[in-house]
Coordinates of C-alpha atoms and ligand atoms in Angstrom, one line a residue:
M1 CA 25.0 257.7 167.8
A2 CA 25.1 257.5 171.7
Y3 CA 22.9 259.9 173.5
Q4 CA 25.1 260.6 176.5
T5 CA 25.6 263.3 179.1
I6 CA 29.3 263.9 179.8
N7 CA 29.8 266.7 182.3
P8 CA 31.8 269.3 180.4
F9 CA 33.5 270.4 183.6
T10 CA 34.6 267.0 184.8
N11 CA 34.7 265.1 181.5
K12 CA 33.0 262.2 183.3
V13 CA 30.0 260.2 181.9
V14 CA 27.0 261.1 183.8
K15 CA 24.4 258.9 181.9
T16 CA 23.9 257.1 178.7
Y17 CA 20.5 256.6 177.2
E18 CA 19.2 253.8 175.0
N19 CA 18.1 254.8 171.4
H20 CA 14.4 254.5 170.6
D21 CA 13.6 251.9 168.0
D22 CA 11.4 252.1 164.9
A23 CA 8.3 250.8 166.8
Y24 CA 8.6 253.6 169.4
V25 CA 8.8 256.1 166.5
E26 CA 5.7 254.8 164.9
D27 CA 3.9 255.0 168.1
A28 CA 4.9 258.6 168.6
L29 CA 3.9 259.4 165.0
T30 CA 0.5 257.7 165.5
K31 CA -0.2 259.5 168.7
A32 CA 1.0 262.9 167.4
H33 CA -1.1 262.5 164.2
A34 CA -4.2 261.6 166.2
L35 CA -3.8 264.5 168.5
Y36 CA -3.4 266.9 165.4
K37 CA -6.8 265.6 164.2
K38 CA -8.4 266.0 167.6
W39 CA -7.1 269.5 168.1
R40 CA -8.6 270.7 164.7
N41 CA -11.8 270.5 166.6
E42 CA -10.9 272.1 169.9
P43 CA -10.7 275.6 170.7
I44 CA -7.3 277.4 170.8
E45 CA -8.1 278.7 174.3
D46 CA -7.6 275.3 175.7
R47 CA -4.1 275.1 174.4
A48 CA -3.4 278.7 175.5
K49 CA -4.4 277.7 179.1
I50 CA -1.9 274.8 179.0
L51 CA 0.9 277.0 177.7
H52 CA 0.2 279.4 180.7
Q53 CA 0.9 276.3 182.8
V54 CA 4.0 275.5 181.0
S55 CA 5.4 278.9 181.5
Q56 CA 4.5 278.7 185.2
Y57 CA 6.2 275.3 185.4
F58 CA 9.5 276.7 184.0
T59 CA 9.2 279.6 186.4
D60 CA 8.5 277.3 189.5
H61 CA 11.4 274.9 188.6
T62 CA 14.1 277.3 187.5
D63 CA 16.9 276.2 189.5
E64 CA 16.2 272.4 189.2
L65 CA 15.9 272.8 185.2
A66 CA 19.0 275.1 185.2
R67 CA 21.1 272.4 186.9
V68 CA 20.2 270.0 184.1
L69 CA 21.5 272.4 181.5
V70 CA 24.7 272.9 183.5
E71 CA 25.3 269.2 183.8
D72 CA 24.5 268.5 180.1
M73 CA 26.5 271.3 178.3
G74 CA 28.4 273.1 181.0
K75 CA 27.0 276.7 180.9
L76 CA 27.2 279.0 183.9
F77 CA 24.5 278.4 186.5
T78 CA 23.3 282.0 186.3
E79 CA 23.2 281.8 182.4
A80 CA 21.2 278.6 182.9
Q81 CA 18.8 280.4 185.1
G82 CA 18.4 283.1 182.5
E83 CA 17.7 280.4 179.7
V84 CA 14.9 278.9 181.9
A85 CA 13.4 282.3 182.4
I86 CA 13.2 283.1 178.7
C87 CA 11.6 279.8 178.1
A88 CA 8.8 280.8 180.5
A89 CA 8.6 284.1 178.8
I90 CA 8.2 282.5 175.3
A91 CA 5.4 280.2 176.5
E92 CA 3.7 283.1 178.1
Y93 CA 4.0 285.3 175.1
Y94 CA 2.4 282.7 172.7
A95 CA -0.3 281.8 175.3
T96 CA -1.4 285.4 175.6
Q97 CA -0.6 286.8 172.0
G98 CA -0.8 283.7 169.8
E99 CA -4.6 283.6 169.4
R100 CA -4.6 287.3 168.1
F101 CA -1.9 286.3 165.6
L102 CA -4.1 283.6 164.2
E103 CA -7.3 285.6 163.8
K104 CA -9.0 285.4 160.4
Q105 CA -8.0 288.1 158.0
P106 CA -10.7 289.3 155.7
I107 CA -9.8 290.2 152.2
E108 CA -11.5 292.7 149.8
T109 CA -12.4 290.8 146.7
V110 CA -14.4 291.4 143.5
M111 CA -15.8 288.0 144.1
G112 CA -17.8 288.8 147.2
Y113 CA -16.7 287.9 150.7
A114 CA -13.4 286.1 151.5
H115 CA -10.9 285.7 154.3
V116 CA -7.8 283.7 155.3
E117 CA -8.2 281.4 158.2
N118 CA -5.1 280.0 159.8
H119 CA -5.1 276.4 160.4
S120 CA -2.6 273.9 161.8
M121 CA -0.7 271.7 159.3
G122 CA 0.1 268.5 161.0
V123 CA 3.0 267.0 162.9
V124 CA 6.2 269.1 163.0
M125 CA 9.7 267.4 163.3
A126 CA 12.3 269.4 165.1
V127 CA 16.0 268.9 165.2
E128 CA 17.7 270.9 167.9
P129 CA 21.2 271.8 169.1
W130 CA 22.9 271.8 172.4
N131 CA 24.0 275.4 173.0
F132 CA 20.6 276.5 174.4
P133 CA 18.9 273.1 174.9
F134 CA 15.7 274.3 176.4
Y135 CA 15.3 277.8 174.7
Q136 CA 15.8 276.3 171.1
M137 CA 13.1 273.8 172.0
M138 CA 10.7 276.4 173.4
R139 CA 11.0 278.6 170.3
V140 CA 9.5 275.7 168.2
F141 CA 7.4 274.0 170.8
A142 CA 5.3 277.0 172.1
P143 CA 4.0 278.5 168.8
N144 CA 3.3 275.1 167.3
F145 CA 1.5 273.9 170.4
L146 CA -0.8 277.0 170.2
V147 CA -1.3 276.5 166.6
G148 CA -2.1 272.9 167.1
N149 CA 0.9 271.2 165.4
P150 CA 2.3 268.3 167.6
L151 CA 6.0 268.3 167.9
L152 CA 8.5 265.2 167.6
Y153 CA 12.0 266.1 168.2
K154 CA 15.5 264.9 168.0
H155 CA 17.9 266.7 170.4
A156 CA 21.7 266.9 170.2
S157 CA 23.2 263.7 171.3
N158 CA 25.3 265.4 174.0
T159 CA 22.3 267.0 175.8
P160 CA 19.9 264.0 176.4
G161 CA 19.3 265.1 180.0
S162 CA 17.8 268.4 178.7
A163 CA 15.8 266.5 176.0
V164 CA 14.2 264.4 178.6
A165 CA 13.7 267.2 181.1
F166 CA 11.9 269.3 178.5
E167 CA 9.5 266.7 177.6
A168 CA 8.8 265.9 181.3
A169 CA 8.3 269.6 182.0
V170 CA 5.7 270.2 179.4
R171 CA 3.9 267.0 180.1
E172 CA 3.9 267.7 183.9
A173 CA 2.5 271.1 183.0
G174 CA -0.4 269.5 181.5
A175 CA 0.4 269.1 177.8
P176 CA -1.4 265.9 176.4
E177 CA 0.4 262.7 175.3
G178 CA 1.8 263.2 171.7
S179 CA 2.1 266.9 171.9
C180 CA 5.9 267.0 172.5
V181 CA 7.8 263.9 172.1
N182 CA 11.6 263.3 172.5
L183 CA 13.1 260.7 170.2
F184 CA 16.5 259.4 170.8
I185 CA 17.0 258.4 167.1
N186 CA 19.7 258.3 164.4
Y187 CA 19.8 260.5 161.2
D188 CA 18.2 257.7 159.1
Q189 CA 15.3 257.7 161.4
V190 CA 15.1 261.5 161.3
N191 CA 14.9 261.1 157.4
K192 CA 12.1 258.5 157.5
I193 CA 10.1 260.7 159.8
I194 CA 10.5 263.7 157.4
A195 CA 9.2 261.4 154.5
D196 CA 6.3 260.3 156.5
M197 CA 3.1 261.9 155.2
R198 CA 1.8 262.6 158.7
V199 CA 4.6 265.1 159.1
Q200 CA 4.1 268.4 157.5
G201 CA 7.0 270.6 158.8
V202 CA 10.7 270.3 159.6
A203 CA 12.6 272.8 161.9
L204 CA 16.2 272.6 162.3
T205 CA 18.6 274.7 164.4
G206 CA 22.2 273.7 163.9
S207 CA 25.2 274.0 161.6
E208 CA 25.3 274.8 158.0
R209 CA 26.2 271.0 157.3
A210 CA 23.1 269.8 159.0
G211 CA 21.1 272.5 157.3
K212 CA 22.0 271.3 153.8
E213 CA 21.3 267.7 154.8
I214 CA 17.9 268.3 156.4
A215 CA 16.7 270.8 153.9
A216 CA 17.7 268.4 151.1
E217 CA 15.6 265.7 152.8
A218 CA 12.7 268.1 153.4
G219 CA 12.8 269.2 149.7
R220 CA 13.0 265.6 148.5
N221 CA 9.7 264.9 150.4
L222 CA 8.1 268.4 149.6
K223 CA 8.0 269.3 153.3
K224 CA 8.1 272.9 154.4
S225 CA 11.3 273.6 156.4
S226 CA 12.8 276.4 158.5
L227 CA 16.5 276.5 159.1
E228 CA 18.2 278.4 162.0
L229 CA 21.9 278.0 161.3
G230 CA 25.2 279.5 162.2
G231 CA 26.6 283.0 161.9
S232 CA 29.6 285.2 162.0
D233 CA 27.8 288.3 163.2
P234 CA 29.6 291.8 162.7
F235 CA 29.8 294.3 165.6
I236 CA 30.3 297.6 163.7
I237 CA 31.9 300.6 165.8
L238 CA 31.4 304.0 164.0
D239 CA 33.8 306.9 164.4
D240 CA 31.4 308.9 166.7
T241 CA 30.6 305.9 169.0
N242 CA 30.6 306.4 172.8
L243 CA 33.2 303.9 173.6
D244 CA 32.2 303.8 177.3
E245 CA 28.9 302.2 176.2
V246 CA 30.8 299.6 174.0
N247 CA 33.0 298.9 177.0
K248 CA 30.0 297.7 179.1
I249 CA 29.2 294.9 176.7
I250 CA 32.2 294.1 174.5
G251 CA 33.3 291.1 176.8
Q252 CA 29.8 289.6 177.0
A253 CA 29.0 290.1 173.4
R254 CA 31.7 287.5 172.6
L255 CA 32.0 285.5 175.8
Y256 CA 28.3 284.9 176.8
N257 CA 27.6 281.1 176.9
A258 CA 31.4 280.5 176.6
G259 CA 31.0 282.2 173.1
Q260 CA 28.8 279.3 172.0
V261 CA 26.0 281.5 170.6
C262 CA 24.9 281.7 167.0
T263 CA 24.3 285.4 167.4
S264 CA 27.6 286.3 169.4
S265 CA 29.4 289.1 167.9
K266 CA 32.1 287.3 166.0
R267 CA 33.7 290.0 164.0
F268 CA 34.4 293.3 165.5
I269 CA 34.8 295.9 162.6
V270 CA 36.3 299.1 163.8
T271 CA 37.2 302.3 162.0
E272 CA 40.7 303.5 162.2
K273 CA 40.0 306.2 164.7
N274 CA 38.8 303.8 167.4
Y275 CA 40.7 300.5 166.5
D276 CA 43.5 300.8 169.1
K277 CA 41.1 301.7 172.0
V278 CA 38.6 299.0 171.0
L279 CA 41.4 296.4 170.9
Q280 CA 42.7 297.3 174.3
M281 CA 39.1 297.3 175.7
M282 CA 38.5 293.8 174.4
K283 CA 41.9 292.6 175.9
D284 CA 40.9 294.1 179.2
A285 CA 37.5 292.5 179.1
F286 CA 38.9 289.0 178.1
A287 CA 41.6 289.3 180.8
K288 CA 38.9 289.5 183.4
A289 CA 37.4 286.1 182.3
K290 CA 37.6 283.5 185.1
V291 CA 37.3 280.0 184.0
G292 CA 36.2 277.4 186.6
D293 CA 33.2 275.4 187.8
P294 CA 30.0 276.6 186.0
L295 CA 28.0 276.1 189.4
D296 CA 30.5 278.4 191.3
S297 CA 29.3 282.0 191.2
N298 CA 32.8 283.3 190.9
T299 CA 33.3 281.7 187.6
T300 CA 32.7 283.9 184.6
L301 CA 33.6 281.7 181.6
A302 CA 32.3 278.2 181.4
P303 CA 34.0 275.2 179.8
L304 CA 33.2 274.4 176.2
S305 CA 30.4 271.9 175.8
T306 CA 32.5 268.9 174.8
N307 CA 36.1 267.7 174.2
K308 CA 35.2 267.5 170.6
A309 CA 34.0 271.1 170.4
K310 CA 37.4 272.2 172.0
A311 CA 39.4 270.1 169.6
G312 CA 37.4 271.6 166.5
L313 CA 37.9 275.2 167.8
L314 CA 41.6 274.7 168.4
E315 CA 41.8 273.3 164.7
K316 CA 40.1 276.4 163.3
V317 CA 42.4 278.8 165.4
H318 CA 45.5 277.0 164.2
A319 CA 44.4 277.1 160.6
A320 CA 43.8 280.9 161.1
L321 CA 47.3 281.4 162.5
D322 CA 48.8 279.3 159.7
D323 CA 47.0 281.5 157.2
G324 CA 48.6 284.6 158.7
A325 CA 46.4 285.9 161.5
T326 CA 48.0 287.3 164.7
L327 CA 47.3 286.0 168.1
A328 CA 46.8 289.5 169.6
F329 CA 45.7 288.3 173.0
G330 CA 45.8 285.1 175.1
K331 CA 47.4 281.8 174.7
L332 CA 46.0 278.4 173.5
N333 CA 45.1 275.9 176.2
E334 CA 46.0 272.7 174.4
N335 CA 45.5 270.6 177.4
M336 CA 42.6 268.2 176.3
D337 CA 42.1 266.8 179.9
N338 CA 39.6 269.8 180.3
N339 CA 37.3 271.7 178.1
F340 CA 38.4 275.1 179.0
F341 CA 39.2 277.6 176.3
E342 CA 40.5 280.8 177.6
P343 CA 39.6 283.8 175.4
I344 CA 41.9 284.8 172.6
I345 CA 41.8 287.7 170.1
L346 CA 42.8 287.3 166.4
T347 CA 43.7 290.3 164.2
D348 CA 45.1 290.7 160.8
I349 CA 42.7 288.4 159.0
D350 CA 42.8 288.8 155.3
R351 CA 40.2 287.7 152.8
D352 CA 42.2 284.6 152.0
N353 CA 42.5 283.5 155.6
S354 CA 40.1 280.6 156.4
A355 CA 39.1 282.5 159.5
Y356 CA 37.5 285.2 157.4
W357 CA 34.9 282.7 156.3
T358 CA 34.6 280.7 159.5
E359 CA 32.3 280.6 162.4
F360 CA 34.3 280.4 165.6
F361 CA 31.9 278.7 168.1
G362 CA 33.7 279.6 171.4
P363 CA 35.7 282.5 172.9
V364 CA 37.5 283.7 169.9
G365 CA 37.4 287.4 169.1
Q366 CA 38.3 288.7 165.7
I367 CA 39.0 292.4 165.2
Y368 CA 39.1 294.1 161.9
K369 CA 40.5 297.6 161.2
V370 CA 38.7 299.5 158.4
K371 CA 39.2 302.8 156.8
D372 CA 35.7 304.2 157.1
E373 CA 32.0 303.5 157.6
Q374 CA 31.5 302.3 153.9
A375 CA 34.4 299.9 154.4
A376 CA 32.8 298.6 157.5
I377 CA 29.6 297.9 155.8
D378 CA 31.3 296.3 152.9
L379 CA 33.3 294.0 155.3
A380 CA 30.3 293.1 157.4
N381 CA 28.5 292.1 154.1
D382 CA 31.4 290.2 152.8
S383 CA 30.4 286.9 154.4
N384 CA 28.6 283.7 153.7
Y385 CA 26.4 284.3 156.8
G386 CA 23.6 286.8 157.6
L387 CA 22.2 286.0 161.0
G388 CA 22.6 288.9 163.4
G389 CA 24.7 292.0 163.9
I390 CA 25.3 295.1 166.2
V391 CA 26.0 298.7 165.1
F392 CA 27.2 301.4 167.6
G393 CA 27.3 305.1 166.6
G394 CA 27.0 308.5 168.4
D395 CA 23.9 309.3 166.3
P396 CA 21.4 306.5 166.8
N397 CA 19.4 307.5 163.7
H398 CA 22.5 307.3 161.4
A399 CA 23.6 304.1 163.1
A400 CA 20.2 302.7 162.3
E401 CA 20.7 303.7 158.6
V402 CA 24.0 301.8 158.6
A403 CA 22.2 298.9 160.4
G404 CA 19.8 298.9 157.4
K405 CA 22.7 298.4 155.0
V406 CA 23.9 295.4 156.7
E407 CA 22.8 292.2 155.0
T408 CA 21.5 290.2 157.8
G409 CA 18.4 288.8 159.6
M410 CA 18.6 290.9 162.8
V411 CA 20.5 293.9 163.9
F412 CA 20.7 295.8 167.2
V413 CA 21.7 299.5 167.3
N414 CA 23.7 300.7 170.4
N415 CA 22.6 297.7 172.4
F416 CA 23.5 294.2 173.3
G417 CA 22.0 291.6 170.8
G418 CA 19.6 289.8 173.2
T419 CA 16.6 287.7 172.5
V420 CA 13.0 288.4 173.7
P421 CA 9.8 286.6 172.6
E422 CA 8.4 289.3 170.4
L423 CA 11.4 289.9 168.2
P424 CA 11.6 287.6 165.3
F425 CA 14.7 285.5 165.2
G426 CA 16.4 284.1 162.1
G427 CA 18.8 284.7 159.1
I428 CA 19.5 285.0 155.5
K429 CA 22.2 283.5 153.2
N430 CA 23.9 280.3 154.9
S431 CA 22.4 281.4 158.2
G432 CA 19.2 279.9 157.1
Y433 CA 15.7 280.8 156.3
G434 CA 12.4 281.3 158.0
R435 CA 11.8 282.9 161.4
E436 CA 11.2 281.8 165.0
L437 CA 9.6 284.0 167.8
G438 CA 7.4 287.0 167.4
K439 CA 4.3 287.0 165.0
L440 CA 6.4 285.6 162.2
G441 CA 7.4 282.7 164.3
I442 CA 3.9 281.4 164.6
E443 CA 3.3 281.7 161.0
T444 CA 5.9 279.2 159.9
F445 CA 3.9 276.1 160.1
V446 CA 0.6 277.5 159.6
N447 CA -1.9 276.8 156.5
P448 CA -3.3 280.3 155.6
E449 CA -6.4 278.7 154.1
M450 CA -8.4 281.1 151.8
V451 CA -12.2 280.9 152.1
M452 CA -14.3 282.6 149.6
V453 CA -18.0 282.8 150.3
N454 CA -20.5 283.7 147.6
E455 CA -23.3 285.6 149.4
K456 CA -25.6 285.9 146.3
D457 CA -28.2 283.2 145.6
Y458 CA -26.7 282.5 142.3
V459 CA -23.3 281.6 140.8
D460 CA -21.7 284.8 139.6
M461 CA -19.2 284.3 136.8
D462 CA -19.0 288.1 136.0
N463 CA -15.8 288.6 138.1
T464 CA -13.9 285.4 137.4
F465 CA -12.3 286.5 134.2
G466 CA -14.5 284.2 132.3
G467 CA -13.9 281.3 134.7
F468 CA -10.2 281.5 134.0
V469 CA -8.1 280.3 137.0
Ligands
NAP1 P1 25.0 270.3 164.4 O1 26.0 269.4 164.4 O2 24.3 270.7 163.1 O3 23.8 269.6 165.3 C1 22.5 270.2 165.5 C2 21.4 269.1 165.7 O4 21.3 268.5 164.4 C3 21.9 268.0 166.6 O5 20.6 267.5 167.1 C4 22.5 267.0 165.7 O6 22.4 265.6 166.1 C5 21.4 267.1 164.4 N1 22.0 266.6 163.1 C6 23.1 267.1 162.6 N2 23.1 266.5 161.2 C7 21.9 265.8 161.1 C8 21.4 265.1 160.0 N3 21.9 264.9 158.9 N4 20.2 264.4 160.2 C9 19.6 264.6 161.3 N5 20.0 265.3 162.4 C10 21.2 266.0 162.2 O7 25.2 271.6 165.2 P2 26.2 272.0 166.2 O8 27.4 272.3 165.5 O9 26.2 271.0 167.3 O10 25.5 273.3 166.9 C11 26.1 274.5 166.8 C12 25.6 275.2 165.4 O11 24.2 275.6 165.6 C13 26.3 276.5 165.3 O12 26.7 276.7 163.8 C14 25.3 277.5 165.7 O13 25.6 278.9 165.2 C15 24.0 277.0 165.3 N6 22.9 277.5 165.9 C16 22.2 278.4 165.3 C17 21.0 279.0 165.9 C18 20.0 279.9 165.2 O14 19.0 280.0 165.9 N7 20.2 280.3 164.1 C19 20.9 278.8 167.3 C20 21.8 278.0 168.0 C21 22.8 277.3 167.3 P3 23.7 264.9 166.8 O15 24.1 265.8 168.0 O16 23.2 263.6 167.1 O17 24.8 265.0 165.7

């Protein structure tokens, strides 16, 4: 595959990159593995210090890095600045909190003294998507760097500029050679890396299809994996909701990053009482969206990332309409000279409509009318996905109870579903497994090694169930 930046706003090729050959990959593996061995004997504080520097680097170079994101995948410049800022925050979070998360945990045992000590495991191979090219990388890089797991990564073929810039940023901030290596490689080369005995972890963020392929490869080679996949997140609006609060976020909940967010609210599930008002609210919010140059501060809706992404989304919308959905707002921009996809709303989606089961990765809102709260929960859970979700209700405690009934990995009550370093991120069902961010995120590729120490001066067999293990 060609690693190529095509500016999504102009559809002009900016730069094409050469693929890395097997010798380059072998060199990267050798250096990364040697670093893993070296790091095993070095204090974690040394890496924490470098992670502080990485954080500072992202802060100091915000606009420059943000421009790389805009050119690669077309997001709004202001959103790109936000992405760089969250990267700095994640690096800082693990720099300051990571060591605490990895402290020894004593265990009470009949055998005497024991503890779990958290060790690095080895090189981790990451495969990352284009929608948040730096943020997705930082979610994997920062915790693994602190733990002592060097990272090799294959980034999306349409965001090579970001792939190169991320590697350069962490190296310039002081990370040693082999700690974070970008590889422009094909899928077969990824599979060979996964099979290599020096690699002990595989992290993928991407589609369900890629998840199945990468997880199968990891399984075949007995490598631990984490999968951060797609979603079709519900946004439940209960009867007693203060709709003025919903109004503040309903547009952004779907349109942020041109709707290309795994945790965008994709299915708005509204009880009969509020349905008409919420539909109108969403129409008003979508009508305000202004497409244009992502670098122009007047633009509020960026183009989609690629021509291919637009064609794929159009195809899914046509399938939904053919299956009986109603286009309740907007019209389809079928002109393929540009990647703009003006927001639309689909209603009347039945269970036998393909849209009911599909992730729309772009500015497509689906609104469902339900009889009552229980019907809202049932509909939310009637999905192959389980990534995020939002529940709004007048009584936050009750809304939180409803949230607990939604089968998903993350749920926000009466709030926008954002991301911060300390909140674990990940899903269930076809949205994947494992977690990134927070304390859980640093534990993914850690060996919790149990060490039992007999403090008596004789071997004590009394408490070992007769030596049975
Ligand atoms: P994708 O096609 O699966 O691509 C993601 C990455 O996987 C790219 O680097 C791609 O490389 C690579 N890839 C795909 N198949 C592969 C294989 N068999 N072997 C090795 N590498 C492979 O994903 P996408 O459709 O571009 O990205 C959007 C999806 O990601 C959405 O479903 C979205 O919801 C999900 N996502 C999830 C999260 C989360 O945290 N849960 C976050 C962001 C996005 P190429 O580009 O070279 O094909």
